[in-house]
mmCIF file of C-alpha atoms and ligand atoms in Angstrom:
data_model
loop_
_atom_site.group_PDB
_atom_site.id
_atom_site.type_symbol
_atom_site.label_atom_id
_atom_site.label_comp_id
_atom_site.label_asym_id
_atom_site.label_seq_id
_atom_site.Cartn_x
_atom_site.Cartn_y
_atom_site.Cartn_z
ATOM 1 C CA MET A 10 -0.018 0.108 -0.572
ATOM 2 C CA ALA A 11 1.550 3.572 -0.541
ATOM 3 C CA THR A 12 0.771 7.247 -1.032
ATOM 4 C CA ILE A 13 1.958 9.357 -4.120
ATOM 5 C CA SER A 14 2.972 12.625 -4.329
ATOM 6 C CA PHE A 15 3.730 14.684 -6.622
ATOM 7 C CA ARG A 16 6.199 17.957 -5.152
ATOM 8 C CA ASP A 17 6.291 20.478 -8.335
ATOM 9 C CA ALA A 18 6.940 18.008 -11.099
ATOM 10 C CA THR A 19 7.896 19.173 -14.648
ATOM 11 C CA ARG A 20 8.288 17.645 -17.905
ATOM 12 C CA VAL A 21 9.602 19.643 -20.744
ATOM 13 C CA TYR A 22 9.782 17.555 -23.891
ATOM 14 C CA PRO A 23 13.102 18.260 -25.694
ATOM 15 C CA GLY A 24 12.693 21.259 -28.119
ATOM 16 C CA ALA A 25 9.319 22.265 -26.534
ATOM 17 C CA ASP A 26 8.885 26.064 -25.636
ATOM 18 C CA ARG A 27 6.744 25.012 -23.073
ATOM 19 C CA PRO A 28 6.495 22.195 -20.061
ATOM 20 C CA ALA A 29 3.962 19.042 -20.822
ATOM 21 C CA VAL A 30 3.325 19.155 -17.101
ATOM 22 C CA ASP A 31 3.896 22.414 -15.013
ATOM 23 C CA LYS A 32 4.659 22.577 -11.490
ATOM 24 C CA LEU A 33 2.279 19.373 -10.659
ATOM 25 C CA ASN A 34 1.215 18.924 -7.111
ATOM 26 C CA LEU A 35 -0.919 16.145 -6.139
ATOM 27 C CA GLU A 36 -1.271 13.876 -3.447
ATOM 28 C CA ILE A 37 -2.838 10.994 -3.752
ATOM 29 C CA GLY A 38 -3.987 8.250 -0.320
ATOM 30 C CA ASP A 39 -3.426 4.846 -0.145
ATOM 31 C CA GLY A 40 -5.626 3.026 -1.798
ATOM 32 C CA GLU A 41 -7.547 6.176 -2.882
ATOM 33 C CA PHE A 42 -8.896 5.989 -6.694
ATOM 34 C CA MET A 43 -7.790 9.305 -8.157
ATOM 35 C CA VAL A 44 -8.216 9.875 -11.735
ATOM 36 C CA LEU A 45 -6.535 12.469 -14.167
ATOM 37 C CA VAL A 46 -9.008 14.092 -16.582
ATOM 38 C CA GLY A 47 -8.624 17.140 -19.470
ATOM 39 C CA PRO A 48 -8.511 17.631 -23.054
ATOM 40 C CA SER A 49 -6.370 16.284 -25.490
ATOM 41 C CA GLY A 50 -2.643 17.298 -25.132
ATOM 42 C CA CYS A 51 -3.103 18.570 -21.720
ATOM 43 C CA GLY A 52 -0.039 16.445 -19.717
ATOM 44 C CA LYS A 53 -1.980 12.915 -18.730
ATOM 45 C CA THR A 54 0.033 10.512 -19.709
ATOM 46 C CA THR A 55 2.942 12.263 -19.840
ATOM 47 C CA SER A 56 2.083 12.577 -15.933
ATOM 48 C CA LEU A 57 1.079 9.215 -15.156
ATOM 49 C CA ARG A 58 4.666 7.846 -17.537
ATOM 50 C CA MET A 59 6.533 10.095 -14.891
ATOM 51 C CA LEU A 60 5.108 8.323 -12.294
ATOM 52 C CA ALA A 61 5.930 5.031 -14.114
ATOM 53 C CA GLY A 62 9.547 6.142 -14.458
ATOM 54 C CA LEU A 63 9.289 6.186 -18.147
ATOM 55 C CA GLU A 64 9.515 9.718 -18.499
ATOM 56 C CA GLU A 65 11.942 12.071 -17.465
ATOM 57 C CA VAL A 66 11.243 14.475 -14.796
ATOM 58 C CA ASN A 67 13.051 17.958 -15.258
ATOM 59 C CA SER A 68 12.810 19.613 -12.095
ATOM 60 C CA GLY A 69 10.852 18.602 -8.864
ATOM 61 C CA SER A 70 10.314 15.172 -7.327
ATOM 62 C CA ILE A 71 7.843 12.468 -7.474
ATOM 63 C CA TRP A 72 7.354 9.940 -3.935
ATOM 64 C CA ILE A 73 5.827 6.967 -3.293
ATOM 65 C CA GLY A 74 5.142 6.221 0.168
ATOM 66 C CA ASP A 75 8.153 7.452 1.862
ATOM 67 C CA ARG A 76 10.474 6.913 -1.173
ATOM 68 C CA ASP A 77 11.614 9.374 -3.140
ATOM 69 C CA VAL A 78 11.544 7.522 -6.849
ATOM 70 C CA THR A 79 12.541 10.494 -9.098
ATOM 71 C CA HIS A 80 15.143 8.785 -10.180
ATOM 72 C CA LEU A 81 14.865 5.451 -9.619
ATOM 73 C CA PRO A 82 14.240 2.890 -12.920
ATOM 74 C CA PRO A 83 10.313 1.748 -13.381
ATOM 75 C CA LYS A 84 11.144 -1.788 -12.289
ATOM 76 C CA ASP A 85 12.451 -0.415 -8.676
ATOM 77 C CA ARG A 86 9.064 1.274 -8.603
ATOM 78 C CA ASP A 87 6.145 -1.848 -7.876
ATOM 79 C CA ILE A 88 4.056 0.258 -10.240
ATOM 80 C CA ALA A 89 1.698 -1.699 -12.481
ATOM 81 C CA MET A 90 0.388 -0.088 -16.027
ATOM 82 C CA VAL A 91 -2.477 -1.179 -18.067
ATOM 83 C CA PHE A 92 -2.246 0.988 -21.374
ATOM 84 C CA GLN A 93 -4.242 2.222 -24.411
ATOM 85 C CA ASN A 94 -3.458 -0.677 -26.597
ATOM 86 C CA TYR A 95 -3.003 -3.438 -24.007
ATOM 87 C CA ALA A 96 -1.452 -5.733 -26.486
ATOM 88 C CA LEU A 97 -1.710 -9.554 -25.337
ATOM 89 C CA TYR A 98 0.618 -11.739 -26.888
ATOM 90 C CA PRO A 99 -1.509 -13.476 -29.665
ATOM 91 C CA HIS A 100 0.665 -16.918 -29.675
ATOM 92 C CA MET A 101 0.076 -17.251 -25.347
ATOM 93 C CA THR A 102 -2.768 -18.608 -23.410
ATOM 94 C CA VAL A 103 -4.740 -15.989 -21.486
ATOM 95 C CA ALA A 104 -2.901 -18.067 -18.198
ATOM 96 C CA ASP A 105 0.930 -17.580 -20.214
ATOM 97 C CA ASN A 106 -0.653 -14.096 -21.000
ATOM 98 C CA MET A 107 -1.090 -12.773 -17.217
ATOM 99 C CA GLY A 108 1.563 -14.787 -15.975
ATOM 100 C CA PHE A 109 4.477 -13.627 -17.912
ATOM 101 C CA ALA A 110 5.583 -10.614 -16.053
ATOM 102 C CA LEU A 111 6.095 -13.295 -12.878
ATOM 103 C CA LYS A 112 7.997 -15.683 -14.915
ATOM 104 C CA MET A 113 10.502 -12.642 -16.041
ATOM 105 C CA GLN A 114 11.136 -11.923 -12.358
ATOM 106 C CA ASN A 115 11.805 -15.774 -12.019
ATOM 107 C CA VAL A 116 8.435 -16.173 -9.605
ATOM 108 C CA PRO A 117 8.373 -20.138 -8.749
ATOM 109 C CA LYS A 118 5.980 -22.082 -11.147
ATOM 110 C CA ASP A 119 3.312 -23.026 -8.323
ATOM 111 C CA GLU A 120 3.314 -18.794 -6.766
ATOM 112 C CA ARG A 121 2.666 -18.184 -10.473
ATOM 113 C CA GLU A 122 -0.458 -20.594 -10.707
ATOM 114 C CA ARG A 123 -1.761 -19.249 -7.623
ATOM 115 C CA ARG A 124 -1.696 -15.311 -8.514
ATOM 116 C CA VAL A 125 -3.084 -16.191 -11.972
ATOM 117 C CA ALA A 126 -5.692 -18.138 -10.527
ATOM 118 C CA ALA A 127 -6.741 -16.007 -7.707
ATOM 119 C CA ALA A 128 -6.668 -12.784 -10.464
ATOM 120 C CA ALA A 129 -8.772 -15.061 -12.987
ATOM 121 C CA ASP A 130 -11.257 -16.116 -10.168
ATOM 122 C CA LEU A 131 -11.378 -12.038 -9.211
ATOM 123 C CA LEU A 132 -11.617 -11.485 -12.827
ATOM 124 C CA GLY A 133 -14.211 -13.883 -13.963
ATOM 125 C CA LEU A 134 -11.785 -15.409 -16.208
ATOM 126 C CA LYS A 135 -11.894 -19.237 -15.109
ATOM 127 C CA ASP A 136 -13.046 -20.607 -17.680
ATOM 128 C CA PHE A 137 -10.846 -18.429 -20.554
ATOM 129 C CA LEU A 138 -7.328 -19.563 -19.313
ATOM 130 C CA ALA A 139 -6.598 -21.859 -22.066
ATOM 131 C CA ARG A 140 -7.874 -19.765 -24.618
ATOM 132 C CA LYS A 141 -5.445 -17.547 -27.018
ATOM 133 C CA PRO A 142 -6.640 -13.865 -26.523
ATOM 134 C CA LYS A 143 -8.409 -14.152 -30.397
ATOM 135 C CA ALA A 144 -10.611 -16.241 -29.240
ATOM 136 C CA LEU A 145 -12.111 -13.450 -26.538
ATOM 137 C CA SER A 146 -14.209 -10.801 -26.471
ATOM 138 C CA GLY A 147 -12.932 -6.901 -26.342
ATOM 139 C CA GLY A 148 -14.307 -6.440 -22.645
ATOM 140 C CA GLN A 149 -12.970 -10.100 -21.906
ATOM 141 C CA ARG A 150 -9.082 -8.921 -23.618
ATOM 142 C CA GLN A 151 -9.212 -5.945 -21.602
ATOM 143 C CA ARG A 152 -9.840 -7.813 -18.232
ATOM 144 C CA VAL A 153 -7.256 -10.520 -19.390
ATOM 145 C CA ALA A 154 -4.914 -6.599 -19.300
ATOM 146 C CA MET A 155 -6.232 -6.177 -15.974
ATOM 147 C CA GLY A 156 -5.081 -9.576 -15.173
ATOM 148 C CA ARG A 157 -1.996 -9.267 -16.043
ATOM 149 C CA ALA A 158 -1.109 -5.906 -13.677
ATOM 150 C CA ILE A 159 -2.655 -7.683 -10.883
ATOM 151 C CA VAL A 160 -0.731 -11.037 -10.724
ATOM 152 C CA ARG A 161 1.880 -8.374 -9.865
ATOM 153 C CA GLU A 162 0.759 -7.323 -6.569
ATOM 154 C CA PRO A 163 2.155 -3.674 -6.985
ATOM 155 C CA GLN A 164 1.574 -1.689 -4.269
ATOM 156 C CA VAL A 165 0.250 0.811 -7.528
ATOM 157 C CA PHE A 166 -1.836 0.717 -10.444
ATOM 158 C CA LEU A 167 -1.711 3.466 -13.264
ATOM 159 C CA MET A 168 -4.125 2.796 -16.341
ATOM 160 C CA ASP A 169 -4.103 4.876 -19.035
ATOM 161 C CA GLU A 170 -7.270 4.907 -21.322
ATOM 162 C CA PRO A 171 -7.888 1.439 -20.916
ATOM 163 C CA LEU A 172 -11.342 1.326 -21.834
ATOM 164 C CA SER A 173 -10.730 3.337 -24.964
ATOM 165 C CA ASN A 174 -11.275 0.167 -27.302
ATOM 166 C CA LEU A 175 -14.309 -1.033 -26.297
ATOM 167 C CA ASP A 176 -17.271 0.074 -27.441
ATOM 168 C CA ALA A 177 -19.681 2.636 -25.842
ATOM 169 C CA LYS A 178 -22.081 -0.269 -23.918
ATOM 170 C CA LEU A 179 -19.197 -2.434 -22.657
ATOM 171 C CA ARG A 180 -16.884 0.850 -21.341
ATOM 172 C CA VAL A 181 -20.101 1.423 -18.810
ATOM 173 C CA GLN A 182 -20.120 -2.190 -17.712
ATOM 174 C CA THR A 183 -16.359 -2.221 -17.845
ATOM 175 C CA ARG A 184 -16.176 0.887 -15.563
ATOM 176 C CA THR A 185 -18.309 0.074 -13.389
ATOM 177 C CA GLN A 186 -16.129 -3.834 -12.850
ATOM 178 C CA ILE A 187 -12.568 -1.563 -12.344
ATOM 179 C CA ALA A 188 -14.151 1.080 -10.123
ATOM 180 C CA SER A 189 -15.752 -2.020 -7.473
ATOM 181 C CA LEU A 190 -12.201 -4.242 -8.225
ATOM 182 C CA GLN A 191 -10.146 -1.582 -7.332
ATOM 183 C CA ASN A 192 -12.272 -0.982 -4.245
ATOM 184 C CA LYS A 193 -11.745 -4.853 -3.209
ATOM 185 C CA LEU A 194 -7.673 -4.689 -4.204
ATOM 186 C CA GLY A 195 -7.236 -1.473 -2.051
ATOM 187 C CA VAL A 196 -4.336 -0.548 -4.536
ATOM 188 C CA THR A 197 -3.580 2.777 -4.666
ATOM 189 C CA THR A 198 -4.666 3.780 -8.501
ATOM 190 C CA VAL A 199 -3.889 6.378 -10.825
ATOM 191 C CA TYR A 200 -6.685 6.170 -13.732
ATOM 192 C CA VAL A 201 -6.171 8.819 -16.927
ATOM 193 C CA THR A 202 -9.467 9.148 -19.130
ATOM 194 C CA HIS A 203 -10.667 12.042 -21.364
ATOM 195 C CA ASP A 204 -14.115 11.672 -20.442
ATOM 196 C CA GLN A 205 -16.063 13.593 -17.763
ATOM 197 C CA VAL A 206 -18.355 10.926 -17.374
ATOM 198 C CA GLU A 207 -16.118 8.215 -16.883
ATOM 199 C CA ALA A 208 -13.557 10.436 -14.250
ATOM 200 C CA MET A 209 -17.219 11.157 -12.649
ATOM 201 C CA THR A 210 -18.232 8.181 -11.682
ATOM 202 C CA MET A 211 -14.980 6.165 -11.375
ATOM 203 C CA GLY A 212 -12.845 8.691 -9.235
ATOM 204 C CA ASN A 213 -13.012 9.018 -5.146
ATOM 205 C CA ARG A 214 -11.502 12.423 -6.541
ATOM 206 C CA VAL A 215 -10.416 13.477 -10.088
ATOM 207 C CA ALA A 216 -7.829 15.907 -11.240
ATOM 208 C CA VAL A 217 -8.599 17.772 -14.043
ATOM 209 C CA LEU A 218 -5.630 19.328 -15.986
ATOM 210 C CA LYS A 219 -4.958 21.856 -19.036
ATOM 211 C CA ASP A 220 -2.347 22.642 -20.620
ATOM 212 C CA GLY A 221 0.245 20.844 -18.449
ATOM 213 C CA LEU A 222 -1.429 22.811 -15.399
ATOM 214 C CA LEU A 223 -3.448 21.396 -12.267
ATOM 215 C CA GLN A 224 -6.793 23.228 -12.551
ATOM 216 C CA GLN A 225 -8.675 21.530 -9.643
ATOM 217 C CA VAL A 226 -8.709 18.382 -7.562
ATOM 218 C CA ASP A 227 -11.288 17.227 -5.731
ATOM 219 C CA THR A 228 -14.271 14.847 -5.435
ATOM 220 C CA PRO A 229 -16.717 14.330 -8.359
ATOM 221 C CA MET A 230 -19.021 16.432 -6.513
ATOM 222 C CA ALA A 231 -17.471 18.767 -5.240
ATOM 223 C CA LEU A 232 -16.163 19.558 -9.156
ATOM 224 C CA TYR A 233 -19.826 19.433 -10.295
ATOM 225 C CA ASP A 234 -20.851 21.989 -7.048
ATOM 226 C CA LYS A 235 -18.002 23.996 -7.008
ATOM 227 C CA PRO A 236 -15.692 24.562 -10.015
ATOM 228 C CA VAL A 237 -13.102 26.788 -9.242
ATOM 229 C CA ASN A 238 -12.658 28.427 -12.813
ATOM 230 C CA VAL A 239 -14.560 28.609 -15.714
ATOM 231 C CA PHE A 240 -12.551 25.693 -18.156
ATOM 232 C CA VAL A 241 -13.515 23.396 -15.110
ATOM 233 C CA ALA A 242 -17.051 24.477 -15.166
ATOM 234 C CA GLY A 243 -17.478 23.939 -18.777
ATOM 235 C CA PHE A 244 -15.717 20.489 -18.868
ATOM 236 C CA ILE A 245 -16.779 19.213 -16.070
ATOM 237 C CA GLY A 246 -21.263 17.640 -16.873
ATOM 238 C CA SER A 247 -23.005 17.258 -19.336
ATOM 239 C CA PRO A 248 -24.799 18.794 -21.875
ATOM 240 C CA ALA A 249 -22.401 21.590 -20.454
ATOM 241 C CA MET A 250 -22.937 24.056 -18.033
ATOM 242 C CA ASN A 251 -24.315 27.228 -19.939
ATOM 243 C CA LEU A 252 -21.682 30.137 -19.323
ATOM 244 C CA LEU A 253 -23.297 33.762 -20.397
ATOM 245 C CA THR A 254 -21.375 36.350 -20.674
ATOM 246 C CA GLY A 255 -23.098 39.408 -18.248
ATOM 247 C CA THR A 256 -23.434 42.952 -17.193
ATOM 248 C CA VAL A 257 -22.804 43.914 -13.490
ATOM 249 C CA THR A 258 -25.679 45.815 -12.519
ATOM 250 C CA GLU A 259 -27.840 46.312 -9.155
ATOM 251 C CA GLY A 260 -28.219 43.672 -7.397
ATOM 252 C CA GLY A 261 -27.090 41.054 -10.185
ATOM 253 C CA VAL A 262 -25.835 40.659 -13.209
ATOM 254 C CA ARG A 263 -28.023 41.470 -16.215
ATOM 255 C CA VAL A 264 -28.089 38.755 -19.460
ATOM 256 C CA GLY A 265 -29.938 39.560 -22.302
ATOM 257 C CA ASP A 266 -33.498 41.446 -20.570
ATOM 258 C CA TYR A 267 -33.237 39.358 -17.265
ATOM 259 C CA VAL A 268 -31.163 40.382 -14.102
ATOM 260 C CA VAL A 269 -29.912 36.968 -12.473
ATOM 261 C CA PRO A 270 -29.841 37.988 -8.849
ATOM 262 C CA VAL A 271 -26.053 37.636 -7.126
ATOM 263 C CA PRO A 272 -25.468 38.152 -3.950
ATOM 264 C CA ARG A 273 -24.033 41.703 -2.563
ATOM 265 C CA ASP A 274 -20.282 40.137 -0.984
ATOM 266 C CA THR A 275 -19.902 38.055 -4.300
ATOM 267 C CA LEU A 276 -20.474 41.418 -6.627
ATOM 268 C CA ALA A 277 -18.397 42.865 -4.730
ATOM 269 C CA LYS A 278 -15.224 40.553 -5.500
ATOM 270 C CA ALA A 279 -15.094 41.509 -8.719
ATOM 271 C CA GLY A 280 -13.891 45.089 -7.815
ATOM 272 C CA ASP A 281 -13.892 47.379 -10.617
ATOM 273 C CA GLU A 282 -14.989 44.482 -13.299
ATOM 274 C CA THR A 283 -18.214 45.330 -15.070
ATOM 275 C CA THR A 284 -18.259 42.219 -16.996
ATOM 276 C CA LEU A 285 -18.798 38.668 -15.528
ATOM 277 C CA ILE A 286 -19.298 35.519 -16.651
ATOM 278 C CA ILE A 287 -22.803 33.533 -15.215
ATOM 279 C CA GLY A 288 -22.110 29.551 -15.293
ATOM 280 C CA ILE A 289 -25.987 27.748 -14.337
ATOM 281 C CA ARG A 290 -25.905 24.014 -15.219
ATOM 282 C CA PRO A 291 -29.208 23.159 -18.131
ATOM 283 C CA GLU A 292 -30.637 20.502 -15.472
ATOM 284 C CA ASN A 293 -30.994 23.999 -12.626
ATOM 285 C CA PHE A 294 -33.445 25.879 -14.419
ATOM 286 C CA THR A 295 -36.930 26.080 -14.011
ATOM 287 C CA ILE A 296 -40.004 27.359 -16.025
ATOM 288 C CA ALA A 297 -41.062 30.638 -14.145
ATOM 289 C CA ASP A 298 -42.911 33.783 -14.289
ATOM 290 C CA ASP A 299 -39.641 35.899 -14.055
ATOM 291 C CA GLY A 300 -36.695 34.624 -15.762
ATOM 292 C CA ILE A 301 -33.454 35.275 -18.261
ATOM 293 C CA SER A 302 -36.469 35.163 -21.558
ATOM 294 C CA LEU A 303 -35.531 32.198 -24.600
ATOM 295 C CA GLU A 304 -36.910 32.119 -27.676
ATOM 296 C CA VAL A 305 -37.052 28.353 -27.975
ATOM 297 C CA SER A 306 -35.361 26.793 -31.546
ATOM 298 C CA VAL A 307 -35.343 23.289 -30.801
ATOM 299 C CA VAL A 308 -36.803 20.905 -28.152
ATOM 300 C CA GLU A 309 -35.092 17.855 -28.057
ATOM 301 C CA GLU A 310 -37.149 15.183 -26.170
ATOM 302 C CA THR A 311 -35.654 12.596 -23.943
ATOM 303 C CA GLY A 312 -38.242 10.537 -22.214
ATOM 304 C CA ALA A 313 -39.053 11.670 -18.855
ATOM 305 C CA ASP A 314 -36.887 15.037 -19.773
ATOM 306 C CA GLY A 315 -36.055 17.493 -22.615
ATOM 307 C CA TYR A 316 -33.638 19.385 -23.640
ATOM 308 C CA VAL A 317 -34.826 23.332 -25.067
ATOM 309 C CA TYR A 318 -32.213 25.310 -26.656
ATOM 310 C CA GLY A 319 -32.413 28.742 -27.229
ATOM 311 C CA THR A 320 -31.032 32.262 -28.001
ATOM 312 C CA LEU A 321 -31.634 34.800 -25.073
ATOM 313 C CA VAL A 322 -34.258 37.527 -26.082
ATOM 314 C CA GLY A 323 -33.520 41.276 -25.128
ATOM 315 C CA ASP A 324 -32.027 44.644 -26.432
ATOM 316 C CA GLU A 325 -28.975 43.669 -28.493
ATOM 317 C CA GLN A 326 -28.053 46.882 -29.205
ATOM 318 C CA ALA A 327 -28.394 47.693 -25.075
ATOM 319 C CA ASP A 328 -25.292 45.850 -23.477
ATOM 320 C CA GLY A 329 -24.785 42.749 -26.266
ATOM 321 C CA THR A 330 -25.999 40.216 -23.500
ATOM 322 C CA ALA A 331 -28.921 39.216 -25.976
ATOM 323 C CA GLY A 332 -28.570 36.898 -28.716
ATOM 324 C CA GLN A 333 -26.052 34.211 -26.393
ATOM 325 C CA GLN A 334 -27.236 30.601 -27.019
ATOM 326 C CA LEU A 335 -28.727 28.982 -23.318
ATOM 327 C CA VAL A 336 -30.072 24.885 -23.319
ATOM 328 C CA ALA A 337 -32.245 23.856 -20.366
ATOM 329 C CA ARG A 338 -33.332 21.013 -18.889
ATOM 330 C CA VAL A 339 -37.629 20.750 -18.535
ATOM 331 C CA SER A 340 -40.114 18.287 -17.950
ATOM 332 C CA THR A 341 -41.413 16.856 -20.699
ATOM 333 C CA ARG A 342 -44.667 18.002 -19.177
ATOM 334 C CA GLN A 343 -43.539 21.815 -19.108
ATOM 335 C CA SER A 344 -41.831 21.226 -22.376
ATOM 336 C CA PRO A 345 -42.599 24.493 -24.683
ATOM 337 C CA GLN A 346 -43.158 25.539 -28.284
ATOM 338 C CA MET A 347 -40.567 26.078 -31.202
ATOM 339 C CA GLY A 348 -40.467 29.429 -31.758
ATOM 340 C CA SER A 349 -42.245 30.507 -28.257
ATOM 341 C CA VAL A 350 -40.324 32.514 -25.506
ATOM 342 C CA VAL A 351 -40.025 30.813 -22.322
ATOM 343 C CA LYS A 352 -39.071 32.195 -19.121
ATOM 344 C CA LEU A 353 -36.258 30.177 -17.320
ATOM 345 C CA ALA A 354 -34.641 30.811 -13.604
ATOM 346 C CA ALA A 355 -31.893 29.176 -11.930
ATOM 347 C CA ARG A 356 -32.860 26.590 -9.067
ATOM 348 C CA ASP A 357 -31.690 28.158 -6.157
ATOM 349 C CA ALA A 358 -28.842 30.552 -5.625
ATOM 350 C CA ASP A 359 -26.566 28.026 -5.404
ATOM 351 C CA ALA A 360 -27.277 27.062 -8.972
ATOM 352 C CA VAL A 361 -25.400 30.522 -9.662
ATOM 353 C CA HIS A 362 -21.936 30.043 -10.790
ATOM 354 C CA VAL A 363 -20.222 33.569 -10.998
ATOM 355 C CA PHE A 364 -16.356 33.851 -12.640
ATOM 356 C CA SER A 365 -14.407 37.072 -13.361
ATOM 357 C CA GLU A 366 -14.235 37.133 -17.227
ATOM 358 C CA LYS A 367 -10.607 38.697 -16.704
ATOM 359 C CA THR A 368 -9.043 36.203 -14.546
ATOM 360 C CA GLN A 369 -11.781 33.211 -15.751
ATOM 361 C CA ASN A 370 -11.781 32.440 -12.114
ATOM 362 C CA ARG A 371 -14.668 31.931 -9.978
ATOM 363 C CA LEU A 372 -15.658 34.786 -7.703
HETATM 364 N N1 ATP B 404 7.449 12.325 -26.750
HETATM 365 C C1 ATP B 404 7.066 13.769 -26.871
HETATM 366 N N2 ATP B 404 7.909 14.178 -27.558
HETATM 367 C C2 ATP B 404 7.680 15.894 -27.101
HETATM 368 N N3 ATP B 404 6.251 16.416 -26.780
HETATM 369 C C3 ATP B 404 5.659 15.364 -26.604
HETATM 370 C C4 ATP B 404 6.156 13.785 -26.628
HETATM 371 N N4 ATP B 404 4.671 13.155 -26.357
HETATM 372 C C5 ATP B 404 4.072 13.991 -25.805
HETATM 373 N N5 ATP B 404 4.407 15.309 -26.360
HETATM 374 C C6 ATP B 404 3.474 16.639 -26.013
HETATM 375 O O1 ATP B 404 3.281 16.723 -24.755
HETATM 376 C C7 ATP B 404 2.011 17.327 -24.342
HETATM 377 C C8 ATP B 404 0.793 16.643 -23.574
HETATM 378 O O2 ATP B 404 0.942 15.256 -24.312
HETATM 379 P P1 ATP B 404 0.383 13.887 -23.102
HETATM 380 O O3 ATP B 404 0.710 12.782 -23.990
HETATM 381 O O4 ATP B 404 0.830 13.734 -22.184
HETATM 382 O O5 ATP B 404 -0.970 14.453 -23.004
HETATM 383 P P2 ATP B 404 -2.791 13.513 -23.350
HETATM 384 O O6 ATP B 404 -3.242 14.491 -21.923
HETATM 385 O O7 ATP B 404 -2.466 12.370 -22.688
HETATM 386 O O8 ATP B 404 -3.399 13.841 -24.240
HETATM 387 P P3 ATP B 404 -4.089 12.493 -25.309
HETATM 388 O O9 ATP B 404 -5.962 12.563 -24.580
HETATM 389 O O10 ATP B 404 -4.452 12.874 -26.046
HETATM 390 O O11 ATP B 404 -3.408 10.779 -24.870
HETATM 391 C C9 ATP B 404 1.160 17.316 -25.906
HETATM 392 O O12 ATP B 404 1.606 18.352 -25.702
HETATM 393 C C10 ATP B 404 2.005 16.433 -26.475
HETATM 394 O O13 ATP B 404 2.108 16.835 -28.090
HETATM 395 MG MG1 MG B 405 -2.697 10.319 -23.161
#
């Protein structure tokens, strides 16, 4: 069992003009399932490879437990990794694929067989041990790849988009299996994905990266409820949070023809900024007597709920905040007609997020 600590860990690839991972500070608890998430190129894989010892750390350090592993070779870090392309050896059986790393470490045969059998049991692969990979489904192959990591009984699991080869349905099944397996084994795990739904459903905590910089690390619910900046607000949640440009006025922020109420102490933090960004999630609107006027362009009914898309109504000359696009979730019983104008209010005060336009940070 082990904790992991990135301390100002930085990676600059040769010839790059800025770091791929820039002064990363991240503490991962013993047995924790930590997810790294962010758009393509934000430094997720690089962070994982630095931890595994596959990528040089140019400054800062990385610790596993009380050991500074920054300059240790990969084999001395007691880590097992599952990659996106978890190529299995095609000519070997499932059992041999799973036991191969142990064989290379000269683990005695009976011990190897014991560990492979235990992992196969855990993964529901007992009936497949004698098969070759080509005779397995995608999900089964993915489990063999997990098995290869598990039999090594490492202190730390690293997984880099291990589900990306699976179809949508299998991904959903497999992600719950991996999360519950990790929970059962209690091995500290760092899991990389660019899929925010995967991140939110699997992680004890989620670290959001952008351009090599850690934006926020917290529990899924805390990220959802209190995103620290516009990027995290827009990245976490689906459909994405509405981020509307508004003008500071008495008692709130004007968007279109409506003033969204904002507490005085929040507005005070804006200083002399006159333009702010208001964030409201689609699921946090209700149709009300008074609210943001939206001219409905599309209504999407998905069953019990529907999504209403439209354009903010208002005097466009006044402050330029009319004309912005918005999406709201409404109950199908309330769903409006295309072309009509509805008024939308935030469900409650906590549903209104306010960000500085200048710094993009939460006020
Ligand atoms: N071997 C390399 N040499 C030079 N630059 C690299 C190398 N590997 C990655 N990079 C650059 O470093 C940055 C971070 O890459 P990284 O692979 O860590 O991103 P990622 O978050 O894993 O993205 P993805 O979701 O696409 O896998 C990118 O700008 C990438 O182009
Ligand atoms: Mg990657």
